[in-house]
Amino acid sequence: GMASRGGVYPIAVSIHNSGPSADGALIVKSSSMSDALRTYAYPVSLPEGTDKRIMAYPSVVNYADKVDFSFQGSADAKDASLEVSNRDGMQVGLIGDETGALSALRLTPIKPVKGVRRIFPGQMSGQQFNDCYAKPEDAPDRAAGYQSLSVLVLGAGAERLRPEQWSAIRHSVLDGGSLILLGGAGASYLRVPDAAPLLPLAGLQDAVVSDLRLPQEVVEQSLPGGPVAVTTGTPVPGGQALATQGGRIVLSRRAFGAGAV
């Protein structure tokens, strides 16, 4: 129910047909404060007793306050609507099984970038990071579905992403997106063949470091002590090590098209 202002807002729509077979289209309408109306039609075939799941990609420009859903075709259907709450700030999305894992970001203010002129004094004040989540089964399968994210994070469970979802993620990064791949325990998704083109490291290995120390330009404060599971390896062409510990790379980066991983 919460979307960044403007851009595409992906919504997973479930449809159940309890009657005779029907063909038609899922109609998605996005309305806004300016009374502008955008209508999208997604063709769908519904054999009797089936369930379908469709990813819709309505635009929520002009402060859209709700999205309406209806079925147009050879059957009656119950309409539905979704209230949309617009929010400012930077959207950070996580695909995986750890819903809520990024909630601490809401308490982290966005820092102004040095050397960047603002049109209005204090323009960054009040802005913040917003966290949002998708189970791998519900993640967008088009690059446009990631358009409103400033950063996308993949974690444990992402191994269930389908090939078309991996393709959408790759294209969103190529177009300038920022992607974070979390390593360590539960990072089996990094071994999925569809993830290979994105990785900044090759020859992946699991390891444990006694405690994690990162450069101050990455983390300003010291991290809590204690052993940490990491995924390490050797840089791929174009990959670089941002932090090493005990001879192991614990943080790496690579450019990927106009974006970065």
Short mmCIF file of C-alpha atoms in Angstrom, two decimals:
data_model
loop_
_atom_site.label_atom_id
_atom_site.label_comp_id
_atom_site.label_asym_id
_atom_site.label_seq_id
_atom_site.Cartn_x
_atom_site.Cartn_y
_atom_site.Cartn_z
CA GLY A 1 0.00 0.00 0.00
CA MET A 2 2.97 2.40 0.16
CA ALA A 3 4.56 3.71 -3.02
CA SER A 4 7.17 6.32 -3.81
CA ARG A 5 5.84 9.40 -5.54
CA GLY A 6 5.81 8.81 -9.28
CA GLY A 7 7.02 5.88 -11.31
CA VAL A 8 5.81 2.32 -11.65
CA TYR A 9 4.19 0.50 -8.71
CA PRO A 10 4.25 -3.30 -9.12
CA ILE A 11 1.27 -5.18 -7.67
CA ALA A 12 0.74 -8.96 -7.56
CA VAL A 13 -2.93 -9.70 -8.35
CA SER A 14 -4.51 -13.06 -7.50
CA ILE A 15 -7.58 -14.16 -9.49
CA HIS A 16 -9.77 -17.20 -8.72
CA ASN A 17 -12.45 -18.46 -11.08
CA SER A 18 -15.17 -20.43 -9.30
CA GLY A 19 -17.47 -20.51 -12.33
CA PRO A 20 -17.37 -21.66 -15.96
CA SER A 21 -14.26 -21.05 -18.05
CA ALA A 22 -13.86 -17.40 -19.01
CA ASP A 23 -11.57 -15.31 -21.18
CA GLY A 24 -11.02 -11.60 -20.83
CA ALA A 25 -8.68 -9.05 -19.33
CA LEU A 26 -7.68 -7.81 -15.92
CA ILE A 27 -8.36 -4.06 -16.00
CA VAL A 28 -6.15 -1.93 -13.74
CA LYS A 29 -6.93 1.77 -13.27
CA SER A 30 -4.69 4.24 -11.47
CA SER A 31 -6.40 7.46 -10.39
CA SER A 32 -4.78 10.58 -8.97
CA MET A 33 -5.48 13.90 -7.26
CA SER A 34 -5.45 15.60 -10.66
CA ASP A 35 -8.22 13.21 -11.83
CA ALA A 36 -5.89 11.81 -14.48
CA LEU A 37 -6.75 8.16 -15.15
CA ARG A 38 -4.42 5.54 -16.53
CA THR A 39 -5.92 2.23 -17.62
CA TYR A 40 -4.01 -1.02 -18.20
CA ALA A 41 -5.40 -4.27 -19.64
CA TYR A 42 -3.75 -7.64 -18.99
CA PRO A 43 -5.22 -10.50 -21.09
CA VAL A 44 -6.07 -13.58 -19.03
CA SER A 45 -7.63 -16.99 -19.68
CA LEU A 46 -9.42 -18.54 -16.70
CA PRO A 47 -10.41 -22.22 -16.97
CA GLU A 48 -13.00 -23.31 -14.42
CA GLY A 49 -11.67 -23.63 -10.87
CA THR A 50 -8.24 -22.14 -11.62
CA ASP A 51 -6.14 -19.60 -9.76
CA LYS A 52 -3.99 -17.12 -11.67
CA ARG A 53 -1.42 -14.64 -10.42
CA ILE A 54 -0.66 -11.61 -12.56
CA MET A 55 1.93 -8.89 -11.99
CA ALA A 56 0.44 -5.49 -12.81
CA TYR A 57 2.61 -2.43 -13.36
CA PRO A 58 0.47 0.71 -13.02
CA SER A 59 2.05 4.14 -12.86
CA VAL A 60 1.35 6.16 -9.72
CA VAL A 61 2.35 9.58 -11.03
CA ASN A 62 0.47 12.72 -9.98
CA TYR A 63 -0.01 11.46 -6.42
CA ALA A 64 -2.17 8.46 -7.27
CA ASP A 65 -4.27 7.63 -4.20
CA LYS A 66 -5.75 4.29 -5.27
CA VAL A 67 -5.58 1.52 -7.86
CA ASP A 68 -8.79 -0.22 -9.00
CA PHE A 69 -9.06 -3.76 -10.39
CA SER A 70 -11.85 -5.31 -12.44
CA PHE A 71 -12.39 -8.14 -14.92
CA GLN A 72 -13.66 -7.44 -18.42
CA GLY A 73 -14.83 -10.49 -20.32
CA SER A 74 -17.28 -13.38 -20.47
CA ALA A 75 -17.95 -13.59 -16.72
CA ASP A 76 -19.00 -11.50 -13.77
CA ALA A 77 -16.31 -10.65 -11.26
CA LYS A 78 -15.91 -8.95 -7.93
CA ASP A 79 -14.05 -5.66 -8.25
CA ALA A 80 -11.30 -4.65 -5.85
CA SER A 81 -9.25 -1.57 -5.02
CA LEU A 82 -6.01 -0.80 -3.23
CA GLU A 83 -5.48 2.44 -1.35
CA VAL A 84 -2.03 3.89 -2.07
CA SER A 85 -0.08 5.93 0.44
CA ASN A 86 2.58 8.05 -1.25
CA ARG A 87 5.81 8.53 0.66
CA ASP A 88 8.96 10.57 0.14
CA GLY A 89 12.56 9.50 0.53
CA MET A 90 14.70 6.73 -0.88
CA GLN A 91 13.09 3.33 -1.37
CA VAL A 92 15.23 0.32 -0.42
CA GLY A 93 13.71 -3.03 -1.39
CA LEU A 94 14.57 -6.53 -0.15
CA ILE A 95 13.70 -9.74 -1.99
CA GLY A 96 13.95 -12.77 0.28
CA ASP A 97 12.44 -14.41 3.34
CA GLU A 98 13.50 -11.83 5.93
CA THR A 99 10.61 -9.38 5.83
CA GLY A 100 11.37 -6.47 8.17
CA ALA A 101 15.13 -6.98 8.17
CA LEU A 102 15.78 -3.44 6.89
CA SER A 103 13.41 -1.64 9.28
CA ALA A 104 16.29 0.12 11.06
CA LEU A 105 16.82 2.16 7.88
CA ARG A 106 13.73 4.19 8.77
CA LEU A 107 15.73 5.73 11.64
CA THR A 108 18.67 6.62 9.38
CA PRO A 109 18.48 10.13 7.88
CA ILE A 110 19.66 10.70 4.32
CA LYS A 111 22.83 12.78 4.38
CA PRO A 112 23.26 15.65 1.90
CA VAL A 113 25.91 14.98 -0.74
CA LYS A 114 28.87 17.34 -0.46
CA GLY A 115 29.39 19.62 -3.42
CA VAL A 116 25.84 19.19 -4.76
CA ARG A 117 23.92 22.45 -4.97
CA ARG A 118 20.33 22.50 -3.74
CA ILE A 119 17.64 24.62 -5.34
CA PHE A 120 16.05 25.23 -1.95
CA PRO A 121 17.94 25.55 1.37
CA GLY A 122 17.50 22.47 3.55
CA GLN A 123 16.01 20.55 0.65
CA MET A 124 17.09 17.20 2.13
CA SER A 125 15.63 17.80 5.57
CA GLY A 126 12.84 15.42 6.47
CA GLN A 127 13.76 12.86 3.81
CA GLN A 128 14.53 9.33 4.90
CA PHE A 129 15.03 5.78 3.76
CA ASN A 130 11.95 3.62 3.33
CA ASP A 131 12.09 -0.18 3.38
CA CYS A 132 9.83 -2.45 1.34
CA TYR A 133 9.76 -6.19 0.75
CA ALA A 134 8.76 -8.92 -1.69
CA LYS A 135 8.74 -12.67 -1.32
CA PRO A 136 10.68 -14.19 -4.25
CA GLU A 137 7.46 -15.59 -5.71
CA ASP A 138 5.96 -12.07 -5.89
CA ALA A 139 9.01 -10.15 -7.13
CA PRO A 140 8.52 -8.14 -10.34
CA ASP A 141 9.34 -9.91 -13.60
CA ARG A 142 9.86 -6.68 -15.57
CA ALA A 143 12.67 -4.18 -15.10
CA ALA A 144 10.09 -1.39 -14.75
CA GLY A 145 8.98 -2.98 -11.48
CA TYR A 146 12.24 -1.86 -9.84
CA GLN A 147 12.11 1.68 -11.24
CA SER A 148 11.10 3.32 -7.95
CA LEU A 149 13.85 1.67 -5.88
CA SER A 150 17.06 3.48 -5.03
CA VAL A 151 18.64 0.19 -3.90
CA LEU A 152 17.59 -3.44 -4.31
CA VAL A 153 18.86 -6.06 -1.83
CA LEU A 154 18.78 -9.83 -2.37
CA GLY A 155 18.95 -12.20 0.60
CA ALA A 156 18.21 -15.77 1.66
CA GLY A 157 15.31 -17.20 -0.30
CA ALA A 158 16.20 -15.42 -3.54
CA GLU A 159 17.16 -18.81 -5.00
CA ARG A 160 13.42 -19.23 -5.68
CA LEU A 161 13.42 -16.37 -8.19
CA ARG A 162 12.36 -17.44 -11.68
CA PRO A 163 14.57 -16.82 -14.75
CA GLU A 164 12.34 -13.96 -15.95
CA GLN A 165 12.70 -12.26 -12.54
CA TRP A 166 16.50 -12.57 -12.64
CA SER A 167 16.41 -11.10 -16.16
CA ALA A 168 14.34 -8.14 -14.91
CA ILE A 169 16.81 -7.51 -12.08
CA ARG A 170 19.80 -7.63 -14.44
CA HIS A 171 18.17 -5.17 -16.83
CA SER A 172 17.24 -2.80 -13.99
CA VAL A 173 20.89 -2.71 -12.87
CA LEU A 174 22.12 -2.28 -16.44
CA ASP A 175 19.83 0.76 -16.64
CA GLY A 176 21.48 2.36 -13.61
CA GLY A 177 20.14 0.48 -10.59
CA SER A 178 22.07 -0.36 -7.43
CA LEU A 179 22.04 -3.99 -6.26
CA ILE A 180 23.34 -5.44 -2.98
CA LEU A 181 23.92 -9.20 -2.75
CA LEU A 182 24.14 -10.40 0.84
CA GLY A 183 26.61 -13.22 1.49
CA GLY A 184 27.24 -15.50 4.44
CA ALA A 185 24.95 -18.12 5.92
CA GLY A 186 21.87 -18.79 3.81
CA ALA A 187 23.33 -17.24 0.65
CA SER A 188 22.75 -20.32 -1.51
CA TYR A 189 21.06 -18.07 -4.07
CA LEU A 190 24.52 -16.81 -5.09
CA ARG A 191 25.18 -20.24 -6.63
CA VAL A 192 22.11 -20.08 -8.89
CA PRO A 193 23.25 -19.90 -12.56
CA ASP A 194 21.03 -16.85 -13.15
CA ALA A 195 22.97 -14.94 -10.47
CA ALA A 196 26.39 -15.60 -12.05
CA PRO A 197 26.39 -12.64 -14.51
CA LEU A 198 25.87 -10.21 -11.60
CA LEU A 199 28.53 -11.45 -9.18
CA PRO A 200 31.61 -9.30 -8.44
CA LEU A 201 33.47 -12.45 -7.28
CA ALA A 202 34.19 -15.87 -8.77
CA GLY A 203 35.11 -19.13 -7.06
CA LEU A 204 32.74 -18.44 -4.16
CA GLN A 205 33.61 -19.90 -0.77
CA ASP A 206 31.90 -19.70 2.62
CA ALA A 207 34.06 -18.56 5.53
CA VAL A 208 33.80 -17.16 9.05
CA VAL A 209 35.71 -14.15 10.34
CA SER A 210 36.15 -13.58 14.07
CA ASP A 211 34.61 -10.12 13.78
CA LEU A 212 33.83 -7.88 10.84
CA ARG A 213 35.83 -4.69 10.34
CA LEU A 214 34.94 -2.43 7.43
CA PRO A 215 36.53 0.84 6.24
CA GLN A 216 35.14 4.03 7.77
CA GLU A 217 33.96 5.26 4.36
CA VAL A 218 31.66 2.22 4.30
CA VAL A 219 30.54 2.11 7.95
CA GLU A 220 31.22 5.12 10.17
CA GLN A 221 30.77 3.23 13.45
CA SER A 222 32.35 -0.03 14.57
CA LEU A 223 30.20 -3.09 14.03
CA PRO A 224 29.26 -5.37 16.96
CA GLY A 225 31.93 -7.95 17.78
CA GLY A 226 31.60 -11.67 17.27
CA PRO A 227 32.00 -14.19 14.44
CA VAL A 228 30.39 -13.35 11.10
CA ALA A 229 29.72 -15.70 8.20
CA VAL A 230 30.89 -14.27 4.87
CA THR A 231 31.01 -15.30 1.23
CA THR A 232 34.37 -14.66 -0.36
CA GLY A 233 36.20 -15.37 -3.63
CA THR A 234 38.38 -13.71 -6.25
CA PRO A 235 37.35 -10.61 -8.25
CA VAL A 236 35.89 -11.10 -11.71
CA PRO A 237 37.19 -8.81 -14.49
CA GLY A 238 36.05 -5.34 -13.48
CA GLY A 239 35.41 -6.41 -9.89
CA GLN A 240 37.25 -4.76 -7.02
CA ALA A 241 37.83 -5.55 -3.36
CA LEU A 242 36.50 -2.81 -1.05
CA ALA A 243 37.49 -4.58 2.18
CA THR A 244 39.62 -7.60 3.03
CA GLN A 245 40.13 -9.39 6.30
CA GLY A 246 42.52 -12.23 7.06
CA GLY A 247 43.38 -12.42 3.37
CA ARG A 248 39.71 -12.81 2.41
CA ILE A 249 37.55 -10.35 0.49
CA VAL A 250 34.55 -9.47 2.68
CA LEU A 251 33.16 -6.61 0.58
CA SER A 252 33.41 -6.21 -3.18
CA ARG A 253 31.92 -4.15 -5.99
CA ARG A 254 31.61 -4.19 -9.74
CA ALA A 255 30.12 -1.84 -12.30
CA PHE A 256 27.31 -3.43 -14.29
CA GLY A 257 26.19 -1.37 -17.26
CA ALA A 258 25.11 2.00 -15.87
CA GLY A 259 24.58 0.50 -12.41
CA ALA A 260 26.61 -1.34 -9.79
CA VAL A 261 26.56 -4.53 -7.70
#
